[in-house]
Coordinates of C-alpha atoms and ligand atoms in Angstrom, one line a residue:
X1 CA 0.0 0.0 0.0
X2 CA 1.1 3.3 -0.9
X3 CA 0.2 6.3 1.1
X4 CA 0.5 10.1 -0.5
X5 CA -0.5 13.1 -0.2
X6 CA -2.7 15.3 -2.8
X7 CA -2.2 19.0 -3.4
X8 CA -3.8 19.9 -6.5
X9 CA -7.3 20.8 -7.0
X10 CA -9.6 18.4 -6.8
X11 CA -11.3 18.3 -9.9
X12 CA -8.3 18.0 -12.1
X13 CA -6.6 15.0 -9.7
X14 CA -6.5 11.8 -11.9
X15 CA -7.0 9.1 -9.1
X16 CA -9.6 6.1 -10.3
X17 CA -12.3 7.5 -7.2
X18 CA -12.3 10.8 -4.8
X19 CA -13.8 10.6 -1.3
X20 CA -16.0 13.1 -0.7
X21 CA -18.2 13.9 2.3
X22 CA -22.0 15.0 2.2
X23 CA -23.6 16.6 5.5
X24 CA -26.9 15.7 6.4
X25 CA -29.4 18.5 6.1
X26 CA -26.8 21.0 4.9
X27 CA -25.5 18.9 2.0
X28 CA -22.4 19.7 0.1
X29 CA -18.8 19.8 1.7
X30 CA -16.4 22.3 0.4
X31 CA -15.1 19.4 -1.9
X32 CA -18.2 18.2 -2.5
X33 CA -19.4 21.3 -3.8
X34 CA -16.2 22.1 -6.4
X35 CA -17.0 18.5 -7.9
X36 CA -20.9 20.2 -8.0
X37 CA -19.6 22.8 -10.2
X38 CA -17.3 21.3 -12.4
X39 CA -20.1 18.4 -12.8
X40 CA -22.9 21.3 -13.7
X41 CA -24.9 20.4 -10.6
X42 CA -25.2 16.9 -10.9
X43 CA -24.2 16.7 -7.2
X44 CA -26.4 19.1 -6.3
X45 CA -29.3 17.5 -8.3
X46 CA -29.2 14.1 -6.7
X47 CA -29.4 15.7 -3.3
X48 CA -32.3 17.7 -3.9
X49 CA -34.1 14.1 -5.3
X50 CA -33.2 12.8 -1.7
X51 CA -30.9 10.3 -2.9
X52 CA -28.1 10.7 -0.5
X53 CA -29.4 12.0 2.5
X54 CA -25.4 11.7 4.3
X55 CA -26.4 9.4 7.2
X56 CA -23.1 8.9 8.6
X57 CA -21.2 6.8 7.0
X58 CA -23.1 5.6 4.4
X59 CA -21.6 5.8 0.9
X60 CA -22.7 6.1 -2.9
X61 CA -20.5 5.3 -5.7
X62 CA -21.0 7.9 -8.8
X63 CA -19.1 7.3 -12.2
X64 CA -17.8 9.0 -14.7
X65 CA -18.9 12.8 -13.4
X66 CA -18.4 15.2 -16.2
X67 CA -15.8 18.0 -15.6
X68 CA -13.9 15.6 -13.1
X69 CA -10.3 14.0 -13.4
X70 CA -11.6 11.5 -11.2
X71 CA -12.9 8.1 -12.7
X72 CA -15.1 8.2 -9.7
X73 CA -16.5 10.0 -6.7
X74 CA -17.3 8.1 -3.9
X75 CA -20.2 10.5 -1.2
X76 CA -19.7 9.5 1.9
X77 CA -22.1 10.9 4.5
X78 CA -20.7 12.4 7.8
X79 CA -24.0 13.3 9.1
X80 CA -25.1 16.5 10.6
X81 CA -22.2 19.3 10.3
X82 CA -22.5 20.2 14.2
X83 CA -22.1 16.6 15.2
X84 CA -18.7 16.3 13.5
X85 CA -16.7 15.0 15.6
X86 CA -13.3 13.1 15.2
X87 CA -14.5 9.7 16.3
X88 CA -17.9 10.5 13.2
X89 CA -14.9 11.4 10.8
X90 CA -13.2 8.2 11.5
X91 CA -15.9 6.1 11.3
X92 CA -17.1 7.9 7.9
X93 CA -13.8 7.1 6.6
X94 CA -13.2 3.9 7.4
X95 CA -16.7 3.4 5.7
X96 CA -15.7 4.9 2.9
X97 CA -12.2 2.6 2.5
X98 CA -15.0 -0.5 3.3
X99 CA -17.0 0.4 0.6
X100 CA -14.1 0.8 -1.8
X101 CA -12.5 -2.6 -1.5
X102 CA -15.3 -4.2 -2.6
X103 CA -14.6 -2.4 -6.0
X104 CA -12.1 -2.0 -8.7
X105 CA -11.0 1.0 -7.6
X106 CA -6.8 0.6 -7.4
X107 CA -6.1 4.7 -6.1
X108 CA -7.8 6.6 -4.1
X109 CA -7.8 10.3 -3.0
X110 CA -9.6 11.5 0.3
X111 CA -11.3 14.9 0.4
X112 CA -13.1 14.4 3.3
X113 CA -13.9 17.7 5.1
X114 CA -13.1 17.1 8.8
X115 CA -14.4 18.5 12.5
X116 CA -12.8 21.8 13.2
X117 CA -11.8 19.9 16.2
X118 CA -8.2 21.0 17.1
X119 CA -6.9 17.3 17.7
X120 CA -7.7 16.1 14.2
X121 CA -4.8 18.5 13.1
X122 CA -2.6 17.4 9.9
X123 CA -0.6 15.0 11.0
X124 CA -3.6 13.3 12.7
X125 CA -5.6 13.3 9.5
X126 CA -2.2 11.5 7.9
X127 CA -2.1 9.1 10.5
X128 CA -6.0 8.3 10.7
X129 CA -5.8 7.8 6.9
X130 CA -3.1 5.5 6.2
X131 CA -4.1 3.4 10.1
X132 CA -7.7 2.9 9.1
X133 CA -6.8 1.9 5.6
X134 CA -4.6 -0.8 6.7
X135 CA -7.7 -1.7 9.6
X136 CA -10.3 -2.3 7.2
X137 CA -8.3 -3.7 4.8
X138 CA -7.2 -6.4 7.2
X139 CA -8.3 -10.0 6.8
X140 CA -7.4 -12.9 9.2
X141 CA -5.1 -15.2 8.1
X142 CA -6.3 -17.3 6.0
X143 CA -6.6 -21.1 7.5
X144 CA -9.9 -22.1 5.3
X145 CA -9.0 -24.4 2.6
X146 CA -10.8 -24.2 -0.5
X147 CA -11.6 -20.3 -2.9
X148 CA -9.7 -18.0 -1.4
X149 CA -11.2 -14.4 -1.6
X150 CA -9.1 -11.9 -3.6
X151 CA -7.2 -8.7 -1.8
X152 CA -8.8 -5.7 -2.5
X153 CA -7.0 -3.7 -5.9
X154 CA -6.7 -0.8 -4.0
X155 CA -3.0 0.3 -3.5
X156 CA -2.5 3.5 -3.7
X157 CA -4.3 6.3 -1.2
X158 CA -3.6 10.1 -1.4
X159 CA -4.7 12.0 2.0
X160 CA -4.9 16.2 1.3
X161 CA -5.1 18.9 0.6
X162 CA -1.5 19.5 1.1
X163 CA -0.3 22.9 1.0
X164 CA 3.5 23.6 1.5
X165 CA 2.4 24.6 5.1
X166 CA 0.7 21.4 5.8
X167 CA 2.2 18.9 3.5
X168 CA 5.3 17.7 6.1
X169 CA 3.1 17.2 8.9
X170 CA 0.3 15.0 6.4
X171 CA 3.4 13.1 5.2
X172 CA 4.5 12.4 9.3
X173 CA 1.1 10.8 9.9
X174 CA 1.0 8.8 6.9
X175 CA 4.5 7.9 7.7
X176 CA 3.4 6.7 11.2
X177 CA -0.5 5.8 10.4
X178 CA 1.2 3.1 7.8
X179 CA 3.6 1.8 10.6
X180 CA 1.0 1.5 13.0
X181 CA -1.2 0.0 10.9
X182 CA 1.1 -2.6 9.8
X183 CA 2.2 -3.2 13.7
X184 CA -1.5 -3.4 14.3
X185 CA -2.1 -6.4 11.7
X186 CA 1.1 -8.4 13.3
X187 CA -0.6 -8.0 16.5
X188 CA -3.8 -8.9 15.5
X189 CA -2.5 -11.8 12.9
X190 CA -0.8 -13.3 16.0
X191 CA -4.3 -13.0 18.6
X192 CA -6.4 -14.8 15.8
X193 CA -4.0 -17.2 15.2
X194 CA -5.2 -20.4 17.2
X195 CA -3.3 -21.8 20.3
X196 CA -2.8 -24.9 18.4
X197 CA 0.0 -22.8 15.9
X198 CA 0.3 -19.9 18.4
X199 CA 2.4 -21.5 21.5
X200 CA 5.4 -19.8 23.7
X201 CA 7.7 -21.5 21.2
X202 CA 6.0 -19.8 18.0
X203 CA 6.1 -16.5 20.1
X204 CA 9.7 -16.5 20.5
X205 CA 9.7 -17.3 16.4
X206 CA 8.3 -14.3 15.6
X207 CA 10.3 -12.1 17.7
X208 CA 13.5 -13.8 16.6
X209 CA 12.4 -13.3 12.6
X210 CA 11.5 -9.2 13.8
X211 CA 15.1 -9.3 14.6
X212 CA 16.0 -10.6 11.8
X213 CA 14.2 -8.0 9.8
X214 CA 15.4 -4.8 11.6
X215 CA 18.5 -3.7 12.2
X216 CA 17.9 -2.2 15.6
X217 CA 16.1 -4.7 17.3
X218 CA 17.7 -8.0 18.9
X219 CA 15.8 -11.0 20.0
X220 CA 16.8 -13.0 23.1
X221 CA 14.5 -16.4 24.4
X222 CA 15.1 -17.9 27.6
X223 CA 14.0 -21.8 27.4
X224 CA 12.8 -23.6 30.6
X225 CA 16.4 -24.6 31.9
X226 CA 16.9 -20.7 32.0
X227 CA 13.8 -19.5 33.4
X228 CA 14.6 -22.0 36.2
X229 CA 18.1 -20.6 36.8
X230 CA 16.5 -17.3 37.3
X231 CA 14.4 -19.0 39.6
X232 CA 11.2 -17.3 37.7
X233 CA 9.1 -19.7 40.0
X234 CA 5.9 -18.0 39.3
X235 CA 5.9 -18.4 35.5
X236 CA 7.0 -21.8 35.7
X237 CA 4.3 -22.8 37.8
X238 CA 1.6 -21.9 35.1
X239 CA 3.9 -23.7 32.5
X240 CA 4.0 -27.0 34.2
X241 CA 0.4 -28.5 33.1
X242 CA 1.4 -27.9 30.1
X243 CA 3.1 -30.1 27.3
X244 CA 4.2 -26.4 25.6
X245 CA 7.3 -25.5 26.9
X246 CA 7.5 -22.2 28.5
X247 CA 9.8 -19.1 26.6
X248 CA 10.4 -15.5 28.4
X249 CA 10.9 -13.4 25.0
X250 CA 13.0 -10.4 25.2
X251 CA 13.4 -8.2 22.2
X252 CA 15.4 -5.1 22.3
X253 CA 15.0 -1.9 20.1
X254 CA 18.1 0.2 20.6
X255 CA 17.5 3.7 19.1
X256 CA 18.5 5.9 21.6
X257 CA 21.6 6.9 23.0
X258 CA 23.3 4.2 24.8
X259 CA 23.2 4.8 28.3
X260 CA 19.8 6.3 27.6
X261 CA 17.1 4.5 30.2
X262 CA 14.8 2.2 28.4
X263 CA 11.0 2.4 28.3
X264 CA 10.2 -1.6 29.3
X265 CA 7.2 -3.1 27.9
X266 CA 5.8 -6.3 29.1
X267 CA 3.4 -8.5 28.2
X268 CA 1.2 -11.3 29.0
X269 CA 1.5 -13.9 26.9
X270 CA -0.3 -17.1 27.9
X271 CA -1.2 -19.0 24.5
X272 CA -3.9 -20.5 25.3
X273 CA -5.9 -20.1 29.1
X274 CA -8.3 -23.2 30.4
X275 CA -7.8 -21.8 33.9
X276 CA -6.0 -24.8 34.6
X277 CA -6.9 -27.0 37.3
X278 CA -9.3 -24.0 38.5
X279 CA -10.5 -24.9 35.1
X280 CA -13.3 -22.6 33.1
X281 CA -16.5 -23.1 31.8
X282 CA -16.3 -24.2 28.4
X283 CA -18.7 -21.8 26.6
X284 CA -16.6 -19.6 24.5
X285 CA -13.1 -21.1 26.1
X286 CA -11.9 -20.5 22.7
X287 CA -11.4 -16.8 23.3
X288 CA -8.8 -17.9 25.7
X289 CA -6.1 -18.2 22.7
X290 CA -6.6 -14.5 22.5
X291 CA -5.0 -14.5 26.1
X292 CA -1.4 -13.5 25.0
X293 CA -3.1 -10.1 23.1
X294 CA -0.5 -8.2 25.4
X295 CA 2.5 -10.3 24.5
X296 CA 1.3 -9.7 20.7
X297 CA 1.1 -5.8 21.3
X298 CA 5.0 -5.7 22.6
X299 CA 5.8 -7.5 19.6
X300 CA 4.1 -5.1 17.6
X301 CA 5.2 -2.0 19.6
X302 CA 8.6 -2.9 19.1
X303 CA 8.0 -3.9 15.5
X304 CA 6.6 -0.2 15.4
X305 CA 9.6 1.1 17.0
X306 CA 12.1 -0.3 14.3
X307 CA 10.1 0.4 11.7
X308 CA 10.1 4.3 12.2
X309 CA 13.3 4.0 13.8
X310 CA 12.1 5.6 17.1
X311 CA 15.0 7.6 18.3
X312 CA 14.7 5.7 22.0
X313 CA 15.5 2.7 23.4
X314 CA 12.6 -0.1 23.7
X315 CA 12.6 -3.4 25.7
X316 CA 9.7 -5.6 25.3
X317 CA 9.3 -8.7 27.4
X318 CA 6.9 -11.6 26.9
X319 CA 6.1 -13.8 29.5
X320 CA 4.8 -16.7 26.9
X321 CA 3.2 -19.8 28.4
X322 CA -0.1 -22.0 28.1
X323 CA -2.4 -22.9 31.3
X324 CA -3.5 -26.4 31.3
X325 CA -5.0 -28.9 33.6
X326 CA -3.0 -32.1 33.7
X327 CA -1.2 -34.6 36.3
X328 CA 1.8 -32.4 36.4
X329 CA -0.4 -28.6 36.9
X330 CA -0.2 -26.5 40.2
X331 CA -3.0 -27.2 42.3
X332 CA -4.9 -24.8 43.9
X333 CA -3.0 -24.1 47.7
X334 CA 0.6 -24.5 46.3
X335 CA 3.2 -22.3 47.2
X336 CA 5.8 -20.9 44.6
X337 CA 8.5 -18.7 45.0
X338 CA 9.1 -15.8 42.6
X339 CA 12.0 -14.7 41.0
X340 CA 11.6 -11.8 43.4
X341 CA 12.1 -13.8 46.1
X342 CA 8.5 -13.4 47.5
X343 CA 6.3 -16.6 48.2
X344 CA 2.8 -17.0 46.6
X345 CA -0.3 -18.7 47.6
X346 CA -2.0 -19.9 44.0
X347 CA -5.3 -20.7 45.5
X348 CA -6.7 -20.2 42.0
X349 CA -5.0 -21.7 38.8
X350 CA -7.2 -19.2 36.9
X351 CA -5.6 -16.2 37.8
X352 CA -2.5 -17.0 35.9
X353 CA -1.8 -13.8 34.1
X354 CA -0.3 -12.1 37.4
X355 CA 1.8 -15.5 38.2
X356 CA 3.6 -14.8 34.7
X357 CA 3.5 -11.1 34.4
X358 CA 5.4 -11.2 38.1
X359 CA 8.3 -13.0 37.0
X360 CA 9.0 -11.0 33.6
X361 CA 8.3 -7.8 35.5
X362 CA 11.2 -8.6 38.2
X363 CA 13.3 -8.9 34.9
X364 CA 12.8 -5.4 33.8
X365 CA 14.5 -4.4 36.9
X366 CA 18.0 -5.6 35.4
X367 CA 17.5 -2.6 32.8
X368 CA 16.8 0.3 35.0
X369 CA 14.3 1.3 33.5
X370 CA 12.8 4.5 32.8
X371 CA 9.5 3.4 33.4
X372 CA 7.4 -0.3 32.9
X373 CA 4.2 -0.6 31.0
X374 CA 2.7 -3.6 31.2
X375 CA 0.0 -5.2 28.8
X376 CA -2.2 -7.8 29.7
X377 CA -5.7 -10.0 29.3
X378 CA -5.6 -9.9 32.8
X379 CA -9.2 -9.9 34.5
X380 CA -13.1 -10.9 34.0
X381 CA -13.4 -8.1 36.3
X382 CA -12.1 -5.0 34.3
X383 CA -14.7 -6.4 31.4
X384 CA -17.8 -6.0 34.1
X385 CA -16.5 -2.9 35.0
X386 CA -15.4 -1.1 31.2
X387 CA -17.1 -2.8 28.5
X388 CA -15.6 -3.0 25.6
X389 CA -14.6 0.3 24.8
X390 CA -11.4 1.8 27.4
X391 CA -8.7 -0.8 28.8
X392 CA -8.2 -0.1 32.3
X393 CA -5.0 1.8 33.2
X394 CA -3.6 2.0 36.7
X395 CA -0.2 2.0 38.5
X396 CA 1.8 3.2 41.3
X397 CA 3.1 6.6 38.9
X398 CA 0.3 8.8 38.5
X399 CA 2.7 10.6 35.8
X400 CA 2.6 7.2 34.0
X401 CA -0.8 6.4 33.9
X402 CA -1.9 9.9 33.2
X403 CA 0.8 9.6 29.8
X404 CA -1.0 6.0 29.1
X405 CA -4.2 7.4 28.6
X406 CA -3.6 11.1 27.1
X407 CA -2.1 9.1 24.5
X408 CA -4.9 6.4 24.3
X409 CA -6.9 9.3 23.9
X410 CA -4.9 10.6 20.7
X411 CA -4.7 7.3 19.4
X412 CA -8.3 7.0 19.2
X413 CA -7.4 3.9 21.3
X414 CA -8.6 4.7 24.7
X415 CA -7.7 4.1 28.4
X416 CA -9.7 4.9 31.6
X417 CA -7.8 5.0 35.4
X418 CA -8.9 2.4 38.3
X419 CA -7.7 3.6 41.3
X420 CA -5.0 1.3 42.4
X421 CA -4.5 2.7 46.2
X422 CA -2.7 0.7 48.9
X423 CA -6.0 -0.3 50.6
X424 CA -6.8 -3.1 47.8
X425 CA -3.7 -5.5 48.7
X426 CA -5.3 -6.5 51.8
X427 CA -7.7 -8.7 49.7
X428 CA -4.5 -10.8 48.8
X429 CA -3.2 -11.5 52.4
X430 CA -2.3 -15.5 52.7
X431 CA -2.3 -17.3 55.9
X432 CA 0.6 -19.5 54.2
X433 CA 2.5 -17.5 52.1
X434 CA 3.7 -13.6 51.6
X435 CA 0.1 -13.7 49.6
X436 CA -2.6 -14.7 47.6
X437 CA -2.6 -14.4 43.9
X438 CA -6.3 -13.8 44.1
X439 CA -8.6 -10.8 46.1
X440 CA -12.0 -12.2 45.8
X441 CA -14.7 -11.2 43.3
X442 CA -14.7 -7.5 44.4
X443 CA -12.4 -4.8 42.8
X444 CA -11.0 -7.9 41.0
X445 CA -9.1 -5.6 38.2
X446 CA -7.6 -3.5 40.8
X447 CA -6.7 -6.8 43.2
X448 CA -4.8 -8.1 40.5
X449 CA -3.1 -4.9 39.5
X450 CA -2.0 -4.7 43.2
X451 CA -0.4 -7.7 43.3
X452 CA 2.0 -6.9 40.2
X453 CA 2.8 -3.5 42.4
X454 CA 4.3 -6.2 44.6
X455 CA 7.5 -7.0 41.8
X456 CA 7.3 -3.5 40.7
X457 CA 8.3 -1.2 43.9
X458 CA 11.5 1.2 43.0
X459 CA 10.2 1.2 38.7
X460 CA 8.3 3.8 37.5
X461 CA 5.5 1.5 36.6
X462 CA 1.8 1.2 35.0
X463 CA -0.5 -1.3 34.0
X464 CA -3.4 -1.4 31.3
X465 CA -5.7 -4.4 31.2
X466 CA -7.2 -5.4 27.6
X467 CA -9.5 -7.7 29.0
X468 CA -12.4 -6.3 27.3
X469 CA -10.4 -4.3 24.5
X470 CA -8.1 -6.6 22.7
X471 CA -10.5 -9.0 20.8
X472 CA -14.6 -8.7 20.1
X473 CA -16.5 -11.9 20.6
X474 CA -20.0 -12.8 18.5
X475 CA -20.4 -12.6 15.0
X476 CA -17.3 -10.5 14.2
X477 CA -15.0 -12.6 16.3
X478 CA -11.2 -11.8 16.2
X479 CA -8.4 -9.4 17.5
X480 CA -8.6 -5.5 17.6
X481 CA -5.2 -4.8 17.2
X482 CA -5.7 -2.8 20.7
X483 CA -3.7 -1.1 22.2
X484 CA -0.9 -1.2 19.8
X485 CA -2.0 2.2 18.5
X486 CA -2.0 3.6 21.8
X487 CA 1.4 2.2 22.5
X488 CA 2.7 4.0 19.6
X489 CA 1.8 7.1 20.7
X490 CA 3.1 6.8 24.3
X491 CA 6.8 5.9 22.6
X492 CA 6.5 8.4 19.8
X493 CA 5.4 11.3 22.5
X494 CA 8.5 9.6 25.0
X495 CA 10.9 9.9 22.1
X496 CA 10.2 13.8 22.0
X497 CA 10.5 14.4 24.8
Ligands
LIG1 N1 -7.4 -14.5 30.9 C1 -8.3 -14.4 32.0 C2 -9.0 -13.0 32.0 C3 -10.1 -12.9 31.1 C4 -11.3 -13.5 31.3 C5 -10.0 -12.1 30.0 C6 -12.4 -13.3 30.4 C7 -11.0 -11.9 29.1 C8 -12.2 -12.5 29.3 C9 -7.5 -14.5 33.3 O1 -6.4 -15.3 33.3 C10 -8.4 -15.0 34.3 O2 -8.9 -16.1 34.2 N2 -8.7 -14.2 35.3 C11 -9.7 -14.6 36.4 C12 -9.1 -14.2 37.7 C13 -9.9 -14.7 38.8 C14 -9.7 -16.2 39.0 C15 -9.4 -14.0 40.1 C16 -11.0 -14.0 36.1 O3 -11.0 -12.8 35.6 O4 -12.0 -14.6 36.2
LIG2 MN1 -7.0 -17.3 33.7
LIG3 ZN1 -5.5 -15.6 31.5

């Protein structure tokens, strides 16, 4: 896919199909209305016959409009003018991209007229259009045998006007919409895959062939002989019902100075999650494969990182493991020992993500880091209590958490705080061990997020829970690509400053 931007006028700009926004009630768009009157009206004309009222994003393919370079002119309806907002804009364009794979149409330009909302600024527009080209243009990878459904033509899209004011900043966001829209399909290539193909070992394969492919990144995998020299008892004690072998992933993206403190991603990364011997229900225990979504959006990050070579240096670390029931598994009331040192009760198999994030977060330590994000399936709870729509962000650095979600909020990828406050970590107190690696049912987002502030004390650290974010059940099953985009932001934002 090639991403550019357009500066000439309109009319004259020989792309096979121009996107062009309609308002309801009000009609026209500035673009809309040049293509009126180099088309004698015929824009115009249809409106007034109530053909296109411009719901929001609904679309109408014309052809062949006198007077215009175009080939075609694609109305796309962005609703009323006063309930513009960036989210309608978005949404109107990605429409607009949907309705134009399912055509011939190999180049696109996009005229859209967007909210005078200050955050949709140039290099916003740049990113949004090259990100949510990639996003609807995404299909799953493809495991059906039999016809295989042909990629959409379309390979070239033009984002504009560009003026010589405007034109760098466009160019920026494409540059960056494109990389985090090809990070985004990794991540979400690696969630859909199934748990079958997907295992710790596979994990590591990936991050080792990223290395391969960037110069600044370098992979490292610790097998289960070296996750038990660095006594990473936690981690191991989710591994061990499994037949899978275990992998703690590190990959490293050195683009700073050296010397320079790295930002530390880590992520959850259990494969496949039956609860173990605290095993689920089995309605919908296929979603579980999606469980290592925060081990596939370090990958990505990183793969983001390299890819606009992010002047700052990156370490992401996967915690990769699957959670089985089996003659060998942890039983509920075993004690483990950390790599911190500290003991844990596991009265629940289930909560696994903790045991595992634990471990890989007491690695970070080694790299001093700057500060520790870390990304992870990690609660029921955190679905009951967000939906679908924000992760849940929460840490012991307010600074941290507050940078988390301002850039969730520019990524159009959002984040909403939980109060993580010392009171919540008496829930986990053990009569057996240093504690529990459950709280009970309530505040069960923030319970788990307190016991990772266990291995974190001395980092600047934060937390953001995808439960509900990283993957959509029902009819449109599959992976969001969450939070990569918000990821992206928080390093691009960290690298200026
Ligand atoms: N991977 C799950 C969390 C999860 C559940 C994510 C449903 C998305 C949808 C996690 O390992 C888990 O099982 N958590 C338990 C913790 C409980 C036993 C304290 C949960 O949320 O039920
Ligand atoms: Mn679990
Ligand atoms: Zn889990």
């Amino acid at each position: 896919m090639r991403f550019e931007t357009w500066s000439k006028s309109i009319t004259t700009l020989e792309v096979d199909c121009l996107i062009v926004g309609i308002f309801e009630e009000s009609g026209l768009s500035d673009a809309a209305r040049q293509i009126d009157q180099a088309a004698g009206g015929r824009l115009g004309k249809l409106l007034a016959r109530g053909d296109f009222p411009g719901r929001a994003a609904e679309t109408l393919l014309l052809g062949d409009l006198p007077g215009v370079g175009a080939r075609r002119v694609l109305l796309t309806g962005l609703g009323a003018r006063a309930a513009l907002t960036r989210r309608s804009w978005r949404k109107a364009l990605a429409a607009a991209i949907g309705a134009l794979a399912r055509t011939g149409v190999k180049s696109a330009a996009v005229a859209l007229e967007r909210p005078t909302d200050e955050t949709l600024d140039d290099y916003y527009v740049g990113r949004a259009v090259a990100e949510l080209t990639l996003s609807t243009l995404y299909r799953v990878n493809d495991l059906k045998s039999g016809k295989k459904a042909k990629p959409a033509p379309l390979a070239q899209v033009l984002a504009g006007p560009a003026t010589r004011t405007s034109a760098p900043a466009l160019e920026r966001g494409l540059a960056h919409g494109q990389a985090i829209g090809e990070a985004a399909a990794l991540q979400r290539d690696l969630g859909n895959l199934p748990g079958n193909i997907c295992t710790p070992r596979y994990l590591a394969e990936q991050a080792r062939g990223l290395a391969r492919r960037h110069r600044s990144l370098s992979a490292r995998v610790l097998d289960e002989p070296a996750l038990r020299r660095e006594k990473m008892g936690c981690l191991l004690a989710v591994a061990q019902g499994s037949a899978e072998p275990p992998r703690l992933i590190v990959l490293e993206h050195k683009g700073g100075k050296s010397g320079q403190a790295p930002v530390v991603l880590v992520g959850k990364g259990v494969t496949f999650d039956s609860g173990g011997i605290s095993i689920k229900p089995s309605g919908e225990m296929d979603e579980m494969k999606y469980d290592m979504s925060g081990a596939a959006a370090v990958l990505a990050a990183l793969a983001f990182a390299a890819r606009v070579k992010l002047p700052l240096n990156v370490v992401g670390i996967v915690g990769a493991v699957e959670n089985m029931p089996d003659g060998k598994a942890v039983k509920p009331g075993d004690i483990v020992t950390s790599a911190s040192g500290q003991t844990v009760e596991i009265l629940n198999t289930d909560a696994e993500g903790r045991l595992v994030l634990c471990d890989a977060l007491h690695y970070a330590r080694r790299y001093k880091p700057a500060a520790v994000v870390d990304l992870a399936t990690l609660t029921g709870a955190c679905v009951i209590a967000l939906g679908h729509h924000h992760s849940g962000a929460m840490g012991t650095d307010e600074t941290l958490v507050r940078e988390l979600i301002e850039a969730g909020v520019r990524a159009d990828d959002r984040a909403w705080a939980l109060p993580l406050t010392e009171e919540y970590s008496e829930q986990l107190k053990s009569n057996f061990a240093d504690f529990a690696n459950i709280g009970g049912r309530d505040g069960g987002a923030i319970t788990a997020g307190a016991f990772l502030a266990k291995f974190t004390q001395g980092m600047r650290w934060a937390h953001l829970d995808i439960a509900g974010t990283a993957w959509q059940g029902g009819a449109h099953k599959g992976s969001t690509g969450r939070p990569t985009a918000l990821l992206a932001d928080f390093l691009l934002r960290r690298a200026e400053q």
